[in-house]
GROMACS .gro file of C-alpha atoms in nm:
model
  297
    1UNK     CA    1   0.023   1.290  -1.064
    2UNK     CA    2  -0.219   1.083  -0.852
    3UNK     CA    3  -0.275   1.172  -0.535
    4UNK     CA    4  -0.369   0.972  -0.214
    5UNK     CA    5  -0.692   1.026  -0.001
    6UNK     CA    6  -0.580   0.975   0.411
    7UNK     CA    7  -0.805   0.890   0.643
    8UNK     CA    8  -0.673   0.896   1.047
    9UNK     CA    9  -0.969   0.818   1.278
   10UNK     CA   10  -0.745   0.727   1.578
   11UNK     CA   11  -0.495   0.931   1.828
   12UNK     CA   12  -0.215   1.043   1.625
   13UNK     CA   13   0.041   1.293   1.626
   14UNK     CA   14   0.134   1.422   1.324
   15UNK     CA   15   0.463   1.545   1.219
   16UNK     CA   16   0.695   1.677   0.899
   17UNK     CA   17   1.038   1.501   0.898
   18UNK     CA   18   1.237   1.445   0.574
   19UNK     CA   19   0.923   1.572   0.370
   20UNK     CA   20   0.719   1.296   0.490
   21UNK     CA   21   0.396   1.298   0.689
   22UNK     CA   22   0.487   1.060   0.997
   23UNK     CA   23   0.187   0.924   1.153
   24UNK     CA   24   0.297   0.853   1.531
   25UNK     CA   25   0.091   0.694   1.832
   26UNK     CA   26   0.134   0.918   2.075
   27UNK     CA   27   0.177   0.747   2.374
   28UNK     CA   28   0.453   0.504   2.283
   29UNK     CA   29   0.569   0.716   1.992
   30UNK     CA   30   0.557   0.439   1.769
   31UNK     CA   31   0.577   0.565   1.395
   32UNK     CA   32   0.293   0.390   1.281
   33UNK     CA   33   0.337   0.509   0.918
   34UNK     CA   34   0.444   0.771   0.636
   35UNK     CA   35   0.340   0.936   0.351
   36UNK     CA   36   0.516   1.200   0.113
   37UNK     CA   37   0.384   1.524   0.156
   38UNK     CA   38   0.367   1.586  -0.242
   39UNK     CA   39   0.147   1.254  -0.272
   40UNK     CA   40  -0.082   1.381  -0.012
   41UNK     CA   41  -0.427   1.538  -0.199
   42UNK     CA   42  -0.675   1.502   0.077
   43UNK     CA   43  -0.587   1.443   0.472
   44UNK     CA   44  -0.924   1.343   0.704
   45UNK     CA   45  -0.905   1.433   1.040
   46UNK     CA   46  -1.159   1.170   1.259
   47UNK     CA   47  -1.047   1.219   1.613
   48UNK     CA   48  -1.004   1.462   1.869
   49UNK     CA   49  -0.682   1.311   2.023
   50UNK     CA   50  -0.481   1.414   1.663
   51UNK     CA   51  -0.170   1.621   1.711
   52UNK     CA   52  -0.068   1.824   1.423
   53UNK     CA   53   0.271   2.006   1.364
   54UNK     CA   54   0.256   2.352   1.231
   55UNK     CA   55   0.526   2.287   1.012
   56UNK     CA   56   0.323   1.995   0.827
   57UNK     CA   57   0.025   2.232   0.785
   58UNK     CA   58   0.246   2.496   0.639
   59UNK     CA   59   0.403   2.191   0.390
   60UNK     CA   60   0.033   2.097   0.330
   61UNK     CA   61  -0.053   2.435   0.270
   62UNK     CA   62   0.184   2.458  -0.004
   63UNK     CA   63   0.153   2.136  -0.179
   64UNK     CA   64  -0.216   2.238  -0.174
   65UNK     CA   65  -0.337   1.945   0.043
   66UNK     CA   66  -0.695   1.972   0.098
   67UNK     CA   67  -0.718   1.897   0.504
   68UNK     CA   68  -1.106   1.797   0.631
   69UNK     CA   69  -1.170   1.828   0.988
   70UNK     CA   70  -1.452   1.594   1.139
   71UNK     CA   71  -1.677   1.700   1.402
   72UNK     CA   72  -1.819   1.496   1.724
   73UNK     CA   73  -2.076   1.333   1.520
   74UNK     CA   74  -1.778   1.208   1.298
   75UNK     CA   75  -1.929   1.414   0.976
   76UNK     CA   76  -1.686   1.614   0.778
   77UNK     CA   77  -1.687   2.022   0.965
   78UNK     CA   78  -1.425   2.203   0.822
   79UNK     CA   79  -1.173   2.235   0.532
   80UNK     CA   80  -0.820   2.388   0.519
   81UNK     CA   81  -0.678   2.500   0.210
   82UNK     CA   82  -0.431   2.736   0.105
   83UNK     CA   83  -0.539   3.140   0.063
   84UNK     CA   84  -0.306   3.111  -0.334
   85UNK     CA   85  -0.310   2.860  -0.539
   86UNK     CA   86  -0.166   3.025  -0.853
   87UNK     CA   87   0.065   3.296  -0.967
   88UNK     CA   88  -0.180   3.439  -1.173
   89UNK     CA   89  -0.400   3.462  -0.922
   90UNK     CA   90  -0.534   3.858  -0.903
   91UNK     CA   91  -0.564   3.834  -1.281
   92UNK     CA   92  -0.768   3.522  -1.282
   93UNK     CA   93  -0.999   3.640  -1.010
   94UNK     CA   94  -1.056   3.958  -1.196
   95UNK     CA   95  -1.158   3.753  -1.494
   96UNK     CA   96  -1.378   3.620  -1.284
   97UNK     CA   97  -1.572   3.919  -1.153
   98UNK     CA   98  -1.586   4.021  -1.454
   99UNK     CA   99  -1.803   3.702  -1.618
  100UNK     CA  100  -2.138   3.833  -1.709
  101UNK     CA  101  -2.439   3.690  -1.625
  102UNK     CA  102  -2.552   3.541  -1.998
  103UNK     CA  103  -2.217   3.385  -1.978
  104UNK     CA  104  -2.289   3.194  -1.597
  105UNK     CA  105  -2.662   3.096  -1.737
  106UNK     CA  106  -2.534   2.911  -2.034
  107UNK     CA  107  -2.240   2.780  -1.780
  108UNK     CA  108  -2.536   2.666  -1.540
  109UNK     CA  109  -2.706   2.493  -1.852
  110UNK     CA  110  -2.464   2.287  -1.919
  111UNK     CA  111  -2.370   2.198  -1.547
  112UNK     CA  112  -2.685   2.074  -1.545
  113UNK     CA  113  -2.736   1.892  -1.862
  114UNK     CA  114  -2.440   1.698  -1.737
  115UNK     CA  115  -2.544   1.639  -1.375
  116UNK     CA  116  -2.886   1.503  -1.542
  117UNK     CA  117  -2.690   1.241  -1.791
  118UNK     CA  118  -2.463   1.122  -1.506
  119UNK     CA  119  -2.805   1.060  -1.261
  120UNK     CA  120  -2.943   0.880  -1.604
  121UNK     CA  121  -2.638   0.688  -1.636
  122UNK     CA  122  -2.664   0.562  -1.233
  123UNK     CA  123  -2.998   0.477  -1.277
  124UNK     CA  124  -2.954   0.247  -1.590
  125UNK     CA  125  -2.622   0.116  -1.470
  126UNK     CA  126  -2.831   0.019  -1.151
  127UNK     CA  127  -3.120  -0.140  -1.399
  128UNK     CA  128  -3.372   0.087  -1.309
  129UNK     CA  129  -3.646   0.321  -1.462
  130UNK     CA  130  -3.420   0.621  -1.615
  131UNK     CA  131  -3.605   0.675  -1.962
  132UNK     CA  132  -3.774   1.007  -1.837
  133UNK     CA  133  -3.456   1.143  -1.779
  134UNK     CA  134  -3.362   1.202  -2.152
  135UNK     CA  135  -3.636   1.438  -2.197
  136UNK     CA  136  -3.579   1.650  -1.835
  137UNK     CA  137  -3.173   1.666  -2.029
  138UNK     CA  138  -3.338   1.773  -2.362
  139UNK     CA  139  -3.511   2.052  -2.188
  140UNK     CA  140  -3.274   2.245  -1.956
  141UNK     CA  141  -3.293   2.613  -2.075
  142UNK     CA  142  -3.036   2.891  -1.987
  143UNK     CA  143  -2.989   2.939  -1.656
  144UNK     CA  144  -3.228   2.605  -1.578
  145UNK     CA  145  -3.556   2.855  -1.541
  146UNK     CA  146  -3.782   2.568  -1.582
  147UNK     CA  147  -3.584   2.425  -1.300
  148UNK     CA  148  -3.530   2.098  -1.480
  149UNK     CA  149  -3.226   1.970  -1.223
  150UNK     CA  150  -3.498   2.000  -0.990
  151UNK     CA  151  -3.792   1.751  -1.164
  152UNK     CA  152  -3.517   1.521  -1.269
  153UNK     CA  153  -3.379   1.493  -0.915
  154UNK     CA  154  -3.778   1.443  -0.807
  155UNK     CA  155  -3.725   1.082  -1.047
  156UNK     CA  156  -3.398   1.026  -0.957
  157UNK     CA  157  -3.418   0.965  -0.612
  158UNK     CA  158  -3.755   0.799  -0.624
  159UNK     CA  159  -3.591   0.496  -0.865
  160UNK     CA  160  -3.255   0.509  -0.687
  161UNK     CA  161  -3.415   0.421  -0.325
  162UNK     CA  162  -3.760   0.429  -0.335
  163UNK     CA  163  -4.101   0.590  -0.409
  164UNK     CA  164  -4.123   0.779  -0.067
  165UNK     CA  165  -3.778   0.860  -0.007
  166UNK     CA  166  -3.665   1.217   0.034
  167UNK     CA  167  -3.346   1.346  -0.006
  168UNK     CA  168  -3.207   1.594   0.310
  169UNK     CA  169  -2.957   1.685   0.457
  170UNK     CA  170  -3.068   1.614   0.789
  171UNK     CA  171  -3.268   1.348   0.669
  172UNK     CA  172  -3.350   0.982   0.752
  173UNK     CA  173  -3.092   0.692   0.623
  174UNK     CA  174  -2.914   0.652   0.354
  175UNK     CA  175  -2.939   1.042   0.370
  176UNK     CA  176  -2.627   1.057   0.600
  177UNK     CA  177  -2.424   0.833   0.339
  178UNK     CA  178  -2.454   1.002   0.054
  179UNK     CA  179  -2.415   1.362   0.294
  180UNK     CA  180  -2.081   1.253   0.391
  181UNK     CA  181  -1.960   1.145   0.025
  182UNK     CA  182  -2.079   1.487  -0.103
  183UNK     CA  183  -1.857   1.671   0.147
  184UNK     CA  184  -1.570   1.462   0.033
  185UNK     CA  185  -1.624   1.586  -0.327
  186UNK     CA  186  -1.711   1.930  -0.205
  187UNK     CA  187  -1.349   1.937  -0.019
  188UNK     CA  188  -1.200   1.822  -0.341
  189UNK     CA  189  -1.367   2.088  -0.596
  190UNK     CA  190  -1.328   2.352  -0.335
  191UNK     CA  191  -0.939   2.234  -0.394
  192UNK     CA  192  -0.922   2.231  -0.718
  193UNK     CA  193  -1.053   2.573  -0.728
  194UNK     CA  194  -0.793   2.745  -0.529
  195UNK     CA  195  -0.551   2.554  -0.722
  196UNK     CA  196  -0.649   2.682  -1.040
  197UNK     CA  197  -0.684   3.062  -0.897
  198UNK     CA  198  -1.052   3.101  -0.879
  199UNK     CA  199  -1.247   3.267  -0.546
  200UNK     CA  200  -1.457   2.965  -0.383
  201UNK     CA  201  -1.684   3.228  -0.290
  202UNK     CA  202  -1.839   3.355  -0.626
  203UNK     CA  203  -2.063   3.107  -0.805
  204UNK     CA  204  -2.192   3.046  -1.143
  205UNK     CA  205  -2.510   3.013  -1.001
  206UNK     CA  206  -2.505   2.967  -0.612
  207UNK     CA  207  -2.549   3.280  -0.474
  208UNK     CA  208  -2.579   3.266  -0.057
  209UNK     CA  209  -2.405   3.550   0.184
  210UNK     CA  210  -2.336   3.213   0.420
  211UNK     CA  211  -2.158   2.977   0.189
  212UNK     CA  212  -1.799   3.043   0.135
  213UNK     CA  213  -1.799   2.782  -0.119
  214UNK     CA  214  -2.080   2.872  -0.398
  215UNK     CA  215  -1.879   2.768  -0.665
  216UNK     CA  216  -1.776   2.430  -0.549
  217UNK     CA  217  -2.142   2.346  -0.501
  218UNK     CA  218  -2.193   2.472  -0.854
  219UNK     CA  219  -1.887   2.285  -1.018
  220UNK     CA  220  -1.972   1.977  -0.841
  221UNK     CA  221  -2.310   1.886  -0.976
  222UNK     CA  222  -2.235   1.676  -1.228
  223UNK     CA  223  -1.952   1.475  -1.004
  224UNK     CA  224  -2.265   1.377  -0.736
  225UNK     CA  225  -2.374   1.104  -0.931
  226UNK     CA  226  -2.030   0.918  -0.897
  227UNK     CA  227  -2.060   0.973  -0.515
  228UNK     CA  228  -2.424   0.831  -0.598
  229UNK     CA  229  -2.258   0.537  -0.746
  230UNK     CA  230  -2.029   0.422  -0.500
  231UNK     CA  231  -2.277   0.480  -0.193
  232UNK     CA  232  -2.537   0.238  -0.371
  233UNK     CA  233  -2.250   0.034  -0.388
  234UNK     CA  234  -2.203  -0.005  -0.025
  235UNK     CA  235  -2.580  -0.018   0.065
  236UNK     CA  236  -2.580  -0.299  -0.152
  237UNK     CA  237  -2.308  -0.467  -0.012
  238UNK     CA  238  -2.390  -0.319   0.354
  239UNK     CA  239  -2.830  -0.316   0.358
  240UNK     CA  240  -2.821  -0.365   0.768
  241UNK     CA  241  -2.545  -0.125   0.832
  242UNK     CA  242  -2.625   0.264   0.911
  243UNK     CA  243  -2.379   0.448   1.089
  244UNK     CA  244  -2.114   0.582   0.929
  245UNK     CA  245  -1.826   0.361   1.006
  246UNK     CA  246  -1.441   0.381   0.949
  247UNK     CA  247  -1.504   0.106   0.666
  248UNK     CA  248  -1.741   0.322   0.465
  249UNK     CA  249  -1.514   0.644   0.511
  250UNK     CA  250  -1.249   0.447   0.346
  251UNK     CA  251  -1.470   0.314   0.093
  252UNK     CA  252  -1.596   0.655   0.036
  253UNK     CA  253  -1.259   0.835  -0.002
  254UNK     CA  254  -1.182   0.602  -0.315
  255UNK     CA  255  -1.362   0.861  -0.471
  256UNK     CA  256  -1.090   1.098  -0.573
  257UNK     CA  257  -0.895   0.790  -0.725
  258UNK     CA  258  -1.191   0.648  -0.929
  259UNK     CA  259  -1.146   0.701  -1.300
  260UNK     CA  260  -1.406   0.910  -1.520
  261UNK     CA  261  -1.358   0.995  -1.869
  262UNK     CA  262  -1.309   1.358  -1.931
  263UNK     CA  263  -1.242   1.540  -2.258
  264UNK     CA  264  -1.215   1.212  -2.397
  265UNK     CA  265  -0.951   1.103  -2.158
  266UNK     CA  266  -0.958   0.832  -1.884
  267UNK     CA  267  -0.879   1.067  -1.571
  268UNK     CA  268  -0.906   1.011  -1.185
  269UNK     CA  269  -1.193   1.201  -1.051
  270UNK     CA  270  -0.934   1.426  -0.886
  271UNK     CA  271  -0.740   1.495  -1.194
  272UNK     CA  272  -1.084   1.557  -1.366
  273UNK     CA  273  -1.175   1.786  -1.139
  274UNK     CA  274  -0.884   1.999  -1.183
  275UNK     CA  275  -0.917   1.987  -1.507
  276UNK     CA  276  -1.331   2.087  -1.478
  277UNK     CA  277  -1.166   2.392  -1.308
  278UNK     CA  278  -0.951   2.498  -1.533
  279UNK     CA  279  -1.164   2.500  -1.830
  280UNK     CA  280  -1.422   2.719  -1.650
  281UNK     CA  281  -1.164   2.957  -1.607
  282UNK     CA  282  -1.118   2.944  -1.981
  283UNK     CA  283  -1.464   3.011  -2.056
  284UNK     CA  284  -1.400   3.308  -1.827
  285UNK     CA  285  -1.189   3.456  -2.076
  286UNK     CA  286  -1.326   3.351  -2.372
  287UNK     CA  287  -1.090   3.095  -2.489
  288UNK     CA  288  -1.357   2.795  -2.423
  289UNK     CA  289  -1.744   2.793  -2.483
  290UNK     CA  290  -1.778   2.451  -2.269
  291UNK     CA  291  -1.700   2.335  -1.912
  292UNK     CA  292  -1.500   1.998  -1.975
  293UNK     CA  293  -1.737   1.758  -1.700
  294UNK     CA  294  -1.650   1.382  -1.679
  295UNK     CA  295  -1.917   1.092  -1.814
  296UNK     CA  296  -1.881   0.718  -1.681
  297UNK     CA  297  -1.648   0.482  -1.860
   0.00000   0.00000   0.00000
């Protein structure tokens, strides 16, 4: 089923009545809108005068709504999401643990080669200089030791905004577009991955005593480039604009509802993702040898 993305960057007060999110103003308690609780896949939180009922975050919680809380600065600070996602749960996670290391190298290989094709793909969609990136894809080794994602990014970003652009988190604009798209798509892997019964915590690859969500950062490498996509997208269509305004968080948040093709299939990005999920899990147990990741239509 497709889900819907909700963005609330007013005062609200949020409630559960008749398995509906009702979106009231809270001074006049005007019902200013409502949403099924099982259509719900992502709920953004943009404003410190929102009310939420405890009994909506429990219905949330078990319809495994992802909920993002924004901070001061109006960037995405916090994710809720349920502690069980699946039945199966302490068997999966054991599975897991129990992955060995040749296994999350050739997993890491080919999260890469497909981050690398989707950046290749951006670039050529966006008619610029992406031939070099054939031969960075043609060279990733197990577990990336020559560090190809690395020299391909070094291209990627130089011919996707310009020679002397660098790519931070903290750094200068468009930085702070493309930051708050990936957190979007982080809060949607890190979803997914609950969902199917996997630990957030333990990477293929990501390995940090700090980041609760290794393995969404891993899983998500190859999705970036679609973020990529649709922030070029609004630059293009936005060059004088650079705070983050309620227009681009909407624009962003189309993400989860954009179609990929995955395993052959045309999916939304949301779908895909659960499905990206599931078939590491697979490859956990031996059933798979491949991560399904999604290509452009």
């Amino acid at each position: 089923m497709i889900t819907r993305s909700i963005y609330i960057g007013n005062p609200a007060y949020l409630k559960l009545k008749d398995e509906q999110m009702y979106i009231m103003e809270p001074s006049s308690n005007e019902m200013k809108g409502k949403v099924p609780v099982e259509d719900l896949g992502l709920l953004m939180l943009d404003h410190f005068q929102i009310t939420i009922s405890h009994q909506l975050i429990q219905k949330m919680m078990g319809n495994n709504v992802v909920v993002v809380s924004c901070d001061s600065h109006h960037l995405p600070h916090g994710i809720m999401l349920p502690f069980y996602g699946h039945t199966e749960h302490s068997d999966r996670v054991k599975d897991q643990l129990e992955a060995s290391e040749p296994l999350k190298k050739q997993l890491w290989k080919q999260t890469i080669e497909c981050k690398i094709e989707n950046q290749k793909e951006v670039l050529r969609r966006l008619g610029n200089y992406f031939e070099p990136m054939v031969d960075y894809q043609r060279n990733v080794k197990s577990g990336d030791i020559t560090n190809m994602e690395g020299i391909a990014a070094q291209h990627y970003w130089k011919y996707l905004i310009s020679l002397d652009f660098l790519r931070q988190r903290f750094g200068d604009s468009p930085n702070q577009f493309f930051n708050f798209g990936y957190a979007v798509l982080r809060s949607i892997v890190a979803r997914s991955i609950v969902e199917t019964g996997l630990l957030p915590v333990l990477g293929i690859f990501h390995k940090n005593k700090y980041n609760p969500y290794c393995l969404a950062d891993d899983l998500m490498e190859p999705y970036r480039p679609f973020v990529d996509l649709l922030v070029m997208d609004w630059l293009t269509k936005n060059p004088n604009i650079e705070e983050l305004t309620k227009e681009f968080k909407s624009h962003i948040l189309q993400i989860a509802t954009k179609d990929v093709l995955i395993e052959g299939k045309t999916r939304p990005l949301l779908v895909a993702v659960k499905t990206t999920a599931t078939s590491l899990y697979k490859c956990y147990t031996g059933e798979k040898r491949l991560i399904s990741y999604p290509e452009f239509k």
